[in-house]
Tab-separated table of C-alpha atoms in Angstrom:
chain	number	residue	atom	x	y	z
A	1	ASN	CA	32.512	-143.603	57.106
A	2	ALA	CA	30.671	-145.980	54.802
A	3	GLY	CA	27.794	-143.731	53.143
A	4	VAL	CA	26.166	-145.568	50.610
A	5	THR	CA	26.845	-149.125	50.026
A	6	GLN	CA	25.976	-151.421	47.293
A	7	THR	CA	26.559	-155.077	46.705
A	8	PRO	CA	27.329	-156.849	44.528
A	9	LYS	CA	29.697	-154.742	41.986
A	10	PHE	CA	29.035	-157.127	39.124
A	11	GLN	CA	26.417	-159.811	38.515
A	12	VAL	CA	26.005	-161.844	35.348
A	13	LEU	CA	22.322	-163.505	35.270
A	14	LYS	CA	20.939	-165.578	32.667
A	15	THR	CA	17.408	-164.610	31.516
A	16	GLY	CA	14.736	-165.538	34.049
A	17	GLN	CA	16.791	-165.328	36.785
A	18	SER	CA	15.731	-163.441	39.774
A	19	MET	CA	18.240	-161.680	42.244
A	20	THR	CA	18.294	-158.845	44.718
A	21	LEU	CA	20.852	-155.536	44.617
A	22	GLN	CA	21.549	-154.445	48.152
A	23	CYS	CA	21.662	-150.875	48.889
A	24	ALA	CA	22.310	-149.622	52.414
A	25	GLN	CA	23.459	-146.013	53.865
A	26	ASP	CA	24.403	-145.023	57.413
A	27	MET	CA	23.622	-141.333	57.618
A	28	ASN	CA	20.169	-141.976	58.619
A	29	HIS	CA	18.772	-140.192	55.361
A	30	GLU	CA	14.878	-140.478	54.939
A	31	TYR	CA	14.980	-140.866	51.122
A	32	MET	CA	16.447	-143.424	49.013
A	33	SER	CA	16.534	-144.253	45.390
A	34	TRP	CA	17.599	-146.422	42.634
A	35	TYR	CA	18.708	-145.380	39.168
A	36	ARG	CA	20.335	-147.202	35.912
A	37	GLN	CA	22.808	-145.438	33.784
A	38	ASP	CA	22.658	-146.433	30.281
A	39	PRO	CA	25.063	-145.061	27.415
A	40	GLY	CA	23.355	-142.294	26.001
A	41	MET	CA	20.690	-141.916	28.543
A	42	GLY	CA	21.860	-140.605	31.533
A	43	LEU	CA	20.668	-141.630	34.785
A	44	ARG	CA	16.961	-142.677	35.089
A	45	LEU	CA	15.019	-143.118	38.490
A	46	ILE	CA	13.388	-146.760	38.923
A	47	HIS	CA	12.024	-146.478	42.273
A	48	TYR	CA	12.255	-144.214	45.297
A	49	SER	CA	11.456	-144.057	49.109
A	50	VAL	CA	10.789	-140.986	51.092
A	51	GLY	CA	11.243	-143.074	54.465
A	52	ALA	CA	10.726	-146.584	55.927
A	53	GLY	CA	7.233	-148.165	54.618
A	54	ILE	CA	7.063	-145.848	52.020
A	55	THR	CA	7.943	-146.745	48.254
A	56	ASP	CA	6.892	-145.293	45.125
A	57	GLN	CA	7.567	-145.667	41.252
A	58	GLY	CA	9.920	-143.634	39.530
A	59	GLU	CA	10.344	-143.450	35.589
A	60	VAL	CA	11.416	-146.699	34.556
A	61	PRO	CA	9.992	-148.898	37.020
A	62	ASN	CA	8.696	-151.723	35.141
A	63	GLY	CA	10.330	-155.396	36.043
A	64	TYR	CA	11.842	-154.025	39.094
A	65	ASN	CA	10.351	-154.184	43.106
A	66	VAL	CA	11.333	-152.410	45.874
A	67	SER	CA	10.578	-152.490	49.715
A	68	ARG	CA	11.982	-150.207	52.375
A	69	SER	CA	11.548	-152.146	55.902
A	70	THR	CA	14.264	-150.376	57.746
A	71	THR	CA	15.729	-146.256	57.222
A	72	GLU	CA	19.207	-147.835	56.417
A	73	ASP	CA	18.370	-150.730	53.639
A	74	PHE	CA	16.668	-150.201	50.441
A	75	PRO	CA	16.742	-153.450	48.266
A	76	LEU	CA	15.986	-153.722	44.411
A	77	ARG	CA	14.641	-156.931	43.151
A	78	LEU	CA	14.959	-158.118	39.700
A	79	LEU	CA	11.918	-161.266	39.565
A	80	SER	CA	12.573	-162.248	35.815
A	81	ALA	CA	15.578	-160.928	34.339
A	82	ALA	CA	15.935	-159.976	30.659
A	83	PRO	CA	18.522	-158.255	28.513
A	84	SER	CA	17.136	-154.872	28.568
A	85	GLN	CA	17.891	-154.772	32.066
A	86	THR	CA	21.557	-154.968	31.483
A	87	SER	CA	22.910	-151.663	32.850
A	88	VAL	CA	24.915	-149.904	35.740
A	89	TYR	CA	22.233	-149.524	38.802
A	90	PHE	CA	23.250	-146.478	41.350
A	91	CYS	CA	21.602	-146.548	44.589
A	92	ALA	CA	21.525	-143.071	46.427
A	93	SER	CA	20.291	-141.087	49.595
A	94	SER	CA	19.869	-137.730	51.138
A	95	TYR	CA	17.729	-136.012	53.865
A	96	ALA	CA	13.948	-135.386	52.945
A	97	LEU	CA	14.402	-131.756	53.240
A	98	ALA	CA	13.730	-128.676	51.158
A	99	GLY	CA	17.143	-127.562	51.842
A	100	ALA	CA	18.948	-130.699	51.098
A	101	HIS	CA	19.124	-130.827	47.590
A	102	PHE	CA	21.659	-133.155	46.582
A	103	GLN	CA	22.264	-137.056	46.845
A	104	TYR	CA	25.018	-139.494	48.045
A	105	PHE	CA	25.305	-142.419	45.601
A	106	GLY	CA	26.964	-145.550	45.760
A	107	ALA	CA	29.450	-147.047	43.681
A	108	GLY	CA	27.166	-148.623	41.547
A	109	THR	CA	26.084	-152.486	40.595
A	110	ARG	CA	27.109	-153.410	36.769
A	111	LEU	CA	24.532	-156.008	35.436
A	112	SER	CA	24.843	-158.319	32.886
A	113	VAL	CA	21.589	-160.257	31.795
A	114	LEU	CA	22.420	-162.888	29.202
B	1	ASP	CA	10.386	-136.893	26.619
B	2	GLN	CA	14.024	-135.534	27.649
B	3	GLN	CA	13.573	-132.891	30.284
B	4	VAL	CA	17.307	-132.119	30.922
B	5	LYS	CA	19.897	-132.322	27.849
B	6	GLN	CA	23.117	-132.150	27.536
B	7	ASN	CA	24.098	-131.663	23.775
B	8	SER	CA	27.782	-132.673	23.853
B	9	PRO	CA	28.669	-136.003	24.755
B	10	SER	CA	32.219	-135.096	24.730
B	11	LEU	CA	34.757	-132.218	25.389
B	12	SER	CA	38.331	-131.737	25.092
B	13	VAL	CA	40.384	-129.021	26.478
B	14	GLN	CA	43.821	-128.073	27.138
B	15	GLU	CA	45.127	-128.029	30.944
B	16	GLY	CA	44.951	-124.333	32.234
B	17	ARG	CA	42.017	-123.444	29.708
B	18	ILE	CA	38.407	-122.953	30.676
B	19	SER	CA	35.884	-125.926	30.200
B	20	ILE	CA	32.466	-124.876	29.771
B	21	LEU	CA	29.680	-127.648	29.940
B	22	ASN	CA	26.180	-126.987	28.935
B	23	CYS	CA	22.855	-128.091	29.679
B	24	ASP	CA	19.170	-127.532	28.528
B	25	TYR	CA	16.007	-127.980	30.373
B	26	THR	CA	12.224	-127.872	29.567
B	27	ASN	CA	10.508	-127.591	32.688
B	28	SER	CA	9.907	-124.781	34.482
B	29	MET	CA	9.026	-126.354	37.471
B	30	PHE	CA	12.542	-127.255	38.511
B	31	ASP	CA	13.639	-125.335	41.711
B	32	TYR	CA	17.386	-126.478	41.994
B	33	PHE	CA	20.258	-127.344	39.342
B	34	LEU	CA	22.907	-129.417	40.240
B	35	TRP	CA	26.202	-131.023	38.817
B	36	TYR	CA	27.505	-134.404	39.719
B	37	LYS	CA	31.253	-135.705	38.264
B	38	LYS	CA	31.686	-139.457	37.947
B	39	TYR	CA	34.693	-141.278	37.512
B	40	PRO	CA	34.686	-144.463	35.800
B	41	ALA	CA	33.523	-147.354	38.615
B	42	GLU	CA	32.705	-145.021	41.011
B	43	GLY	CA	29.387	-143.297	41.941
B	44	PRO	CA	28.326	-139.634	40.587
B	45	THR	CA	29.511	-137.068	43.504
B	46	PHE	CA	28.117	-133.572	44.142
B	47	LEU	CA	30.021	-130.889	42.626
B	48	ILE	CA	28.083	-127.882	42.679
B	49	SER	CA	24.217	-126.477	42.751
B	50	ILE	CA	22.352	-123.316	41.685
B	51	SER	CA	18.839	-122.410	43.191
B	52	SER	CA	16.457	-121.412	40.439
B	53	ILE	CA	16.280	-118.032	42.043
B	54	LYS	CA	20.017	-117.509	41.374
B	55	ASP	CA	22.149	-116.852	38.046
B	56	LYS	CA	25.279	-117.795	39.123
B	57	ASN	CA	26.911	-119.791	41.905
B	58	GLU	CA	30.747	-119.907	42.404
B	59	ASP	CA	32.939	-122.558	44.099
B	60	GLY	CA	36.555	-122.203	43.819
B	61	ARG	CA	37.474	-123.422	40.326
B	62	PHE	CA	33.635	-124.395	39.533
B	63	THR	CA	31.245	-121.819	38.588
B	64	VAL	CA	27.692	-122.386	37.394
B	65	PHE	CA	25.677	-120.063	35.222
B	66	LEU	CA	21.553	-120.300	34.790
B	67	ASN	CA	19.751	-118.370	32.391
B	68	LYS	CA	15.905	-118.729	33.172
B	69	SER	CA	14.820	-116.866	30.230
B	70	ALA	CA	16.664	-119.219	27.663
B	71	LYS	CA	16.247	-122.326	30.260
B	72	HIS	CA	19.915	-122.990	29.883
B	73	LEU	CA	22.659	-123.314	32.601
B	74	SER	CA	26.435	-124.113	32.293
B	75	LEU	CA	29.247	-125.320	34.155
B	76	HIS	CA	32.634	-123.395	33.810
B	77	ILE	CA	36.062	-125.006	35.049
B	78	VAL	CA	38.915	-122.698	35.153
B	79	PRO	CA	41.689	-123.527	35.121
B	80	SER	CA	41.070	-126.829	33.884
B	81	GLN	CA	43.345	-129.624	35.375
B	82	PRO	CA	44.205	-133.340	34.343
B	83	GLY	CA	42.063	-134.439	37.534
B	84	ASP	CA	39.076	-133.136	36.278
B	85	SER	CA	38.370	-135.746	33.396
B	86	ALA	CA	35.380	-137.325	34.093
B	87	VAL	CA	31.739	-137.774	33.029
B	88	TYR	CA	30.002	-134.394	34.057
B	89	PHE	CA	26.108	-134.749	34.739
B	90	CYS	CA	23.726	-131.897	34.958
B	91	ALA	CA	20.828	-132.698	37.030
B	92	ALA	CA	17.051	-130.832	37.968
B	93	ARG	CA	15.288	-131.277	41.015
B	94	ILE	CA	11.456	-131.267	41.148
B	95	TYR	CA	9.212	-131.934	43.985
B	96	ILE	CA	6.497	-134.206	42.883
B	97	GLN	CA	3.357	-134.985	45.387
B	98	GLY	CA	5.969	-134.160	48.658
B	99	ALA	CA	9.039	-136.164	47.046
B	100	GLN	CA	12.052	-134.827	45.757
B	101	LYS	CA	13.128	-136.216	42.475
B	102	LEU	CA	16.161	-135.566	40.002
B	103	VAL	CA	16.005	-135.851	36.460
B	104	PHE	CA	19.603	-136.252	34.875
B	105	GLY	CA	20.928	-135.241	31.787
B	106	GLN	CA	22.973	-137.645	29.289
B	107	GLY	CA	26.336	-136.512	30.484
B	108	THR	CA	29.161	-135.248	29.219
B	109	ARG	CA	32.784	-136.620	28.667
B	110	LEU	CA	35.294	-134.096	29.641
B	111	THR	CA	39.257	-134.678	28.670
B	112	ILE	CA	41.653	-132.509	30.048
B	113	ASN	CA	44.852	-132.878	27.599
B	114	PRO	CA	48.417	-131.752	29.166
């Protein structure tokens, strides 16, 4: 019963490097999203997807790309990492139904950009 | 523009007493309000929710109250237990262009003292 799996758990990057944060869910959820958590800021939505092949921007999308080629996977790409992207990243998923109003979260990826 | 605010960064409560966590919001289009609980190094987990058409929802030791006229909700935990020590996030759901989005508050760190 894996739920939402995020890899890696920790990552250190140098400014300008690129990397992909992986997210996979095994609950056949249509809706997936990425958040970042910063001190005093709560969780802020980066990108989201309502189904395979469909993605859209959230509140803080700059510097991040996403794609959704399958229902299960929703990777987040940092093309050129910046120190401002140091944060804890959470992936979440849920059914895209009006009654399914809460999301399941992964354990997070702690990213440091030097 | 912080649409969901938790003005208390931290709260300390004696074991067995009542814990009250507060949350204010500004957008009257939110249709569901949720509380998430987060332990260190884990993702947020859903705790309890309330529809915007109700004023109270109870689940065991947890009760959420919604005051729509004041745009205020609160989470009551009674009696408080040491395992309740965690960060609590208030979140509000809104539908935009057919996609549900959660807007989170900054979080309140609850510490239950034995």
